[in-house]
């Protein structure tokens, strides 16, 4: 199965166009540009003036210069990662802080998600809230199992998944118990950013290692539209490797029904997701879209 990093590299290669210009430093390296404008988080090392007739719609850059810059960035990042790991291992509350410092959360408002902030407007919402509170108690008591939240968008799945993490994290902060919330779209974006100009897999390995080893993990929004086009094979590889390494204590939220999940994912992945979740598949049915009711 193709790694996410290899897929991202292939995706960017298809978008690059040679310009006929060459780098002043790496004289054998032809400058390239993207077919369409691209948003990046750091200096792409633009070289010289854009040339008329090339129909350049975005910056041109040297891939070798960019690699050198990213290598230096990752060298610095490695030292920071090591310092963070030492802190997590030595500090009484190091693992407690992992949820806030390492999670990839799509909507920042989720940080305020608690059981007492979940709006209950009917029996269906009370039912999913009760189940989420039961699941949190069982995780706190040391039980190991997987949880699956399924239902339409805007039903409160992400809210209750985060509420479970917050509850467990607070109750077990003296026990060096770690929790982590990873939104799939944010994960893809983070790895793409690290792969724009770099040949190292450091960021992908750091994130997937964290997801494999954390005590309680939420994988949020599995099945969003962005994960079912060019990114689907990367997501499948990541999810399978993570579930293969974990022994329960993983919460999935998804807009997909069981049938849709089986038609979109490899059978081995669906089997891993459902494994150990017999009494903790929560269906968010009969609940209106909370985004429209605001």
GROMACS .gro file of C-alpha atoms in nm:
model
  294
    1UNK     CA    1   0.000   0.000   0.000
    2UNK     CA    2   0.141   0.341  -0.103
    3UNK     CA    3   0.258   0.556   0.188
    4UNK     CA    4   0.100   0.896   0.237
    5UNK     CA    5   0.439   1.060   0.185
    6UNK     CA    6   0.500   0.885  -0.149
    7UNK     CA    7   0.152   0.976  -0.266
    8UNK     CA    8   0.201   1.341  -0.178
    9UNK     CA    9   0.535   1.352  -0.361
   10UNK     CA   10   0.372   1.205  -0.672
   11UNK     CA   11   0.085   1.455  -0.646
   12UNK     CA   12   0.325   1.752  -0.636
   13UNK     CA   13   0.536   1.615  -0.923
   14UNK     CA   14   0.229   1.615  -1.148
   15UNK     CA   15   0.167   1.982  -1.068
   16UNK     CA   16   0.522   2.100  -1.146
   17UNK     CA   17   0.625   2.255  -1.479
   18UNK     CA   18   0.986   2.317  -1.587
   19UNK     CA   19   1.067   2.680  -1.669
   20UNK     CA   20   1.385   2.660  -1.880
   21UNK     CA   21   1.567   2.862  -1.611
   22UNK     CA   22   1.844   2.725  -1.389
   23UNK     CA   23   1.947   2.786  -1.030
   24UNK     CA   24   2.250   3.009  -0.972
   25UNK     CA   25   2.371   2.785  -0.688
   26UNK     CA   26   2.277   2.441  -0.828
   27UNK     CA   27   2.355   2.512  -1.190
   28UNK     CA   28   2.237   2.172  -1.319
   29UNK     CA   29   1.896   2.205  -1.153
   30UNK     CA   30   1.619   2.352  -1.365
   31UNK     CA   31   1.374   2.578  -1.183
   32UNK     CA   32   1.014   2.457  -1.168
   33UNK     CA   33   0.681   2.615  -1.095
   34UNK     CA   34   0.331   2.492  -1.016
   35UNK     CA   35   0.064   2.482  -1.286
   36UNK     CA   36  -0.166   2.666  -1.046
   37UNK     CA   37  -0.094   2.900  -0.756
   38UNK     CA   38  -0.014   2.716  -0.435
   39UNK     CA   39  -0.034   2.819  -0.071
   40UNK     CA   40   0.264   2.725   0.144
   41UNK     CA   41   0.374   2.800   0.499
   42UNK     CA   42   0.734   2.905   0.432
   43UNK     CA   43   0.963   3.082   0.183
   44UNK     CA   44   0.974   2.879  -0.145
   45UNK     CA   45   1.310   3.032  -0.245
   46UNK     CA   46   1.195   3.225  -0.552
   47UNK     CA   47   1.472   3.278  -0.809
   48UNK     CA   48   1.492   3.586  -1.031
   49UNK     CA   49   1.220   3.742  -1.243
   50UNK     CA   50   0.939   3.548  -1.404
   51UNK     CA   51   0.986   3.527  -1.781
   52UNK     CA   52   0.725   3.649  -2.033
   53UNK     CA   53   0.583   3.375  -2.254
   54UNK     CA   54   0.621   3.102  -1.991
   55UNK     CA   55   0.267   3.167  -1.865
   56UNK     CA   56   0.396   3.143  -1.512
   57UNK     CA   57   0.096   3.158  -1.279
   58UNK     CA   58   0.294   3.106  -0.958
   59UNK     CA   59   0.648   3.132  -0.824
   60UNK     CA   60   0.943   2.941  -0.971
   61UNK     CA   61   1.185   2.771  -0.736
   62UNK     CA   62   1.482   2.535  -0.710
   63UNK     CA   63   1.398   2.199  -0.558
   64UNK     CA   64   1.753   2.152  -0.427
   65UNK     CA   65   1.753   2.489  -0.248
   66UNK     CA   66   1.416   2.405  -0.099
   67UNK     CA   67   1.537   2.064   0.022
   68UNK     CA   68   1.834   2.227   0.196
   69UNK     CA   69   1.606   2.472   0.372
   70UNK     CA   70   1.363   2.202   0.482
   71UNK     CA   71   1.650   1.980   0.600
   72UNK     CA   72   1.768   2.259   0.830
   73UNK     CA   73   1.410   2.307   0.949
   74UNK     CA   74   1.375   1.936   1.034
   75UNK     CA   75   1.712   1.936   1.212
   76UNK     CA   76   1.574   2.207   1.440
   77UNK     CA   77   1.241   2.026   1.471
   78UNK     CA   78   1.415   1.702   1.576
   79UNK     CA   79   1.576   1.878   1.871
   80UNK     CA   80   1.239   2.024   1.971
   81UNK     CA   81   1.072   1.683   1.941
   82UNK     CA   82   1.340   1.523   2.161
   83UNK     CA   83   1.296   1.797   2.422
   84UNK     CA   84   0.919   1.744   2.418
   85UNK     CA   85   0.958   1.367   2.456
   86UNK     CA   86   1.190   1.413   2.755
   87UNK     CA   87   0.936   1.648   2.912
   88UNK     CA   88   0.650   1.403   2.856
   89UNK     CA   89   0.847   1.116   3.009
   90UNK     CA   90   0.980   1.304   3.311
   91UNK     CA   91   0.701   1.543   3.400
   92UNK     CA   92   0.416   1.423   3.618
   93UNK     CA   93   0.170   1.604   3.394
   94UNK     CA   94   0.362   1.568   3.068
   95UNK     CA   95   0.119   1.320   2.916
   96UNK     CA   96  -0.174   1.521   3.047
   97UNK     CA   97  -0.061   1.816   2.831
   98UNK     CA   98  -0.032   1.603   2.516
   99UNK     CA   99  -0.399   1.654   2.424
  100UNK     CA  100  -0.358   2.031   2.406
  101UNK     CA  101  -0.008   2.051   2.258
  102UNK     CA  102  -0.011   1.776   1.992
  103UNK     CA  103  -0.373   1.736   1.876
  104UNK     CA  104  -0.481   1.838   1.524
  105UNK     CA  105  -0.826   1.991   1.567
  106UNK     CA  106  -1.020   2.128   1.272
  107UNK     CA  107  -1.256   2.368   1.451
  108UNK     CA  108  -1.099   2.550   1.745
  109UNK     CA  109  -1.438   2.565   1.917
  110UNK     CA  110  -1.398   2.192   1.989
  111UNK     CA  111  -1.156   2.279   2.268
  112UNK     CA  112  -1.461   2.394   2.466
  113UNK     CA  113  -1.650   2.067   2.408
  114UNK     CA  114  -1.761   1.907   2.735
  115UNK     CA  115  -2.053   1.685   2.830
  116UNK     CA  116  -2.224   1.979   3.001
  117UNK     CA  117  -2.197   2.193   2.686
  118UNK     CA  118  -2.365   1.935   2.460
  119UNK     CA  119  -2.711   2.069   2.375
  120UNK     CA  120  -2.989   1.817   2.437
  121UNK     CA  121  -3.312   1.889   2.251
  122UNK     CA  122  -3.472   1.545   2.257
  123UNK     CA  123  -3.450   1.178   2.355
  124UNK     CA  124  -3.210   1.092   2.072
  125UNK     CA  125  -2.954   1.348   2.188
  126UNK     CA  126  -2.992   1.241   2.550
  127UNK     CA  127  -2.930   0.882   2.441
  128UNK     CA  128  -2.600   0.956   2.260
  129UNK     CA  129  -2.488   1.176   2.552
  130UNK     CA  130  -2.558   0.895   2.800
  131UNK     CA  131  -2.364   0.647   2.588
  132UNK     CA  132  -2.068   0.884   2.555
  133UNK     CA  133  -2.059   0.937   2.933
  134UNK     CA  134  -2.068   0.560   2.988
  135UNK     CA  135  -1.782   0.513   2.742
  136UNK     CA  136  -1.576   0.780   2.921
  137UNK     CA  137  -1.631   0.605   3.257
  138UNK     CA  138  -1.523   0.270   3.115
  139UNK     CA  139  -1.206   0.416   2.962
  140UNK     CA  140  -1.131   0.584   3.295
  141UNK     CA  141  -1.174   0.250   3.471
  142UNK     CA  142  -0.907   0.097   3.247
  143UNK     CA  143  -1.124  -0.101   3.006
  144UNK     CA  144  -0.980  -0.137   2.655
  145UNK     CA  145  -1.209  -0.126   2.352
  146UNK     CA  146  -1.275   0.069   2.034
  147UNK     CA  147  -1.559   0.317   1.983
  148UNK     CA  148  -1.733   0.416   1.659
  149UNK     CA  149  -1.951   0.729   1.629
  150UNK     CA  150  -2.151   0.730   1.303
  151UNK     CA  151  -2.411   0.971   1.168
  152UNK     CA  152  -2.467   1.273   0.948
  153UNK     CA  153  -2.259   1.589   0.963
  154UNK     CA  154  -2.331   1.835   1.242
  155UNK     CA  155  -2.489   1.582   1.480
  156UNK     CA  156  -2.236   1.628   1.761
  157UNK     CA  157  -2.003   1.331   1.703
  158UNK     CA  158  -1.682   1.536   1.723
  159UNK     CA  159  -1.814   1.728   2.025
  160UNK     CA  160  -1.879   1.412   2.226
  161UNK     CA  161  -1.554   1.247   2.113
  162UNK     CA  162  -1.359   1.548   2.241
  163UNK     CA  163  -1.570   1.554   2.559
  164UNK     CA  164  -1.469   1.192   2.626
  165UNK     CA  165  -1.101   1.281   2.585
  166UNK     CA  166  -1.132   1.585   2.811
  167UNK     CA  167  -1.309   1.383   3.080
  168UNK     CA  168  -1.065   1.091   3.072
  169UNK     CA  169  -0.762   1.319   3.046
  170UNK     CA  170  -0.869   1.516   3.354
  171UNK     CA  171  -0.956   1.210   3.561
  172UNK     CA  172  -0.631   1.027   3.482
  173UNK     CA  173  -0.384   1.317   3.484
  174UNK     CA  174  -0.208   1.172   3.791
  175UNK     CA  175  -0.164   0.836   3.615
  176UNK     CA  176   0.049   0.956   3.320
  177UNK     CA  177  -0.232   0.868   3.078
  178UNK     CA  178  -0.217   1.030   2.733
  179UNK     CA  179  -0.500   1.134   2.499
  180UNK     CA  180  -0.491   1.273   2.145
  181UNK     CA  181  -0.745   1.415   1.896
  182UNK     CA  182  -0.658   1.392   1.524
  183UNK     CA  183  -0.884   1.532   1.254
  184UNK     CA  184  -0.817   1.345   0.928
  185UNK     CA  185  -0.823   1.653   0.705
  186UNK     CA  186  -0.582   1.834   0.938
  187UNK     CA  187  -0.353   1.529   0.939
  188UNK     CA  188  -0.338   1.522   0.559
  189UNK     CA  189  -0.273   1.897   0.547
  190UNK     CA  190   0.006   1.873   0.804
  191UNK     CA  191   0.185   1.595   0.617
  192UNK     CA  192   0.136   1.767   0.281
  193UNK     CA  193   0.296   2.083   0.417
  194UNK     CA  194   0.597   1.886   0.538
  195UNK     CA  195   0.628   1.715   0.199
  196UNK     CA  196   0.605   2.019  -0.028
  197UNK     CA  197   0.982   2.041  -0.073
  198UNK     CA  198   1.129   1.774   0.154
  199UNK     CA  199   1.248   1.416   0.101
  200UNK     CA  200   1.241   1.327   0.469
  201UNK     CA  201   0.953   1.134   0.626
  202UNK     CA  202   1.022   1.280   0.970
  203UNK     CA  203   0.687   1.454   1.016
  204UNK     CA  204   0.479   1.161   0.888
  205UNK     CA  205   0.671   0.923   1.113
  206UNK     CA  206   0.640   1.154   1.414
  207UNK     CA  207   0.263   1.188   1.377
  208UNK     CA  208   0.190   0.822   1.304
  209UNK     CA  209   0.416   0.708   1.590
  210UNK     CA  210   0.228   0.939   1.824
  211UNK     CA  211  -0.105   0.800   1.702
  212UNK     CA  212   0.012   0.441   1.744
  213UNK     CA  213   0.139   0.485   2.099
  214UNK     CA  214  -0.099   0.731   2.269
  215UNK     CA  215  -0.321   0.572   2.537
  216UNK     CA  216  -0.654   0.697   2.399
  217UNK     CA  217  -0.690   0.826   2.042
  218UNK     CA  218  -0.971   0.999   1.851
  219UNK     CA  219  -0.959   0.985   1.469
  220UNK     CA  220  -1.212   1.247   1.366
  221UNK     CA  221  -1.414   1.285   1.046
  222UNK     CA  222  -1.307   0.966   0.872
  223UNK     CA  223  -1.485   0.968   0.537
  224UNK     CA  224  -1.494   1.339   0.466
  225UNK     CA  225  -1.501   1.427   0.096
  226UNK     CA  226  -1.133   1.523   0.091
  227UNK     CA  227  -1.029   1.176   0.202
  228UNK     CA  228  -1.208   0.999  -0.084
  229UNK     CA  229  -1.034   1.147  -0.386
  230UNK     CA  230  -0.660   1.163  -0.435
  231UNK     CA  231  -0.593   1.122  -0.061
  232UNK     CA  232  -0.788   0.802  -0.003
  233UNK     CA  233  -0.501   0.555  -0.048
  234UNK     CA  234  -0.282   0.755   0.191
  235UNK     CA  235  -0.554   0.762   0.455
  236UNK     CA  236  -0.615   0.388   0.419
  237UNK     CA  237  -0.246   0.315   0.472
  238UNK     CA  238  -0.225   0.538   0.777
  239UNK     CA  239  -0.544   0.404   0.937
  240UNK     CA  240  -0.447   0.041   0.882
  241UNK     CA  241  -0.097   0.085   1.026
  242UNK     CA  242  -0.230   0.269   1.329
  243UNK     CA  243  -0.502   0.014   1.406
  244UNK     CA  244  -0.259  -0.270   1.345
  245UNK     CA  245  -0.032  -0.134   1.618
  246UNK     CA  246  -0.301  -0.040   1.871
  247UNK     CA  247  -0.492  -0.267   2.107
  248UNK     CA  248  -0.824  -0.091   2.148
  249UNK     CA  249  -0.878   0.255   2.296
  250UNK     CA  250  -0.943   0.419   1.959
  251UNK     CA  251  -1.248   0.634   1.886
  252UNK     CA  252  -1.357   0.691   1.526
  253UNK     CA  253  -1.609   0.953   1.416
  254UNK     CA  254  -1.749   0.922   1.063
  255UNK     CA  255  -2.033   1.042   0.843
  256UNK     CA  256  -2.033   0.701   0.672
  257UNK     CA  257  -2.274   0.418   0.742
  258UNK     CA  258  -2.130   0.070   0.789
  259UNK     CA  259  -2.223  -0.018   0.429
  260UNK     CA  260  -2.058   0.298   0.292
  261UNK     CA  261  -1.747   0.231   0.496
  262UNK     CA  262  -1.716  -0.120   0.354
  263UNK     CA  263  -1.756   0.006  -0.002
  264UNK     CA  264  -1.493   0.276   0.049
  265UNK     CA  265  -1.229   0.100   0.258
  266UNK     CA  266  -1.035  -0.223   0.235
  267UNK     CA  267  -1.204  -0.507   0.427
  268UNK     CA  268  -0.900  -0.540   0.655
  269UNK     CA  269  -0.933  -0.178   0.764
  270UNK     CA  270  -1.308  -0.202   0.833
  271UNK     CA  271  -1.245  -0.519   1.031
  272UNK     CA  272  -0.983  -0.341   1.243
  273UNK     CA  273  -1.211  -0.042   1.302
  274UNK     CA  274  -1.505  -0.256   1.414
  275UNK     CA  275  -1.292  -0.499   1.615
  276UNK     CA  276  -1.359  -0.464   1.987
  277UNK     CA  277  -1.642  -0.212   1.943
  278UNK     CA  278  -1.943  -0.443   1.986
  279UNK     CA  279  -2.103  -0.241   2.267
  280UNK     CA  280  -1.970   0.099   2.166
  281UNK     CA  281  -2.103   0.171   1.818
  282UNK     CA  282  -2.306   0.487   1.871
  283UNK     CA  283  -2.548   0.591   1.596
  284UNK     CA  284  -2.639   0.960   1.585
  285UNK     CA  285  -2.984   0.907   1.435
  286UNK     CA  286  -3.290   1.128   1.463
  287UNK     CA  287  -3.076   1.431   1.548
  288UNK     CA  288  -3.098   1.750   1.343
  289UNK     CA  289  -2.791   1.925   1.207
  290UNK     CA  290  -2.676   2.143   1.498
  291UNK     CA  291  -2.499   2.379   1.261
  292UNK     CA  292  -2.833   2.480   1.106
  293UNK     CA  293  -3.009   2.523   1.439
  294UNK     CA  294  -2.767   2.788   1.566
   0.00000   0.00000   0.00000
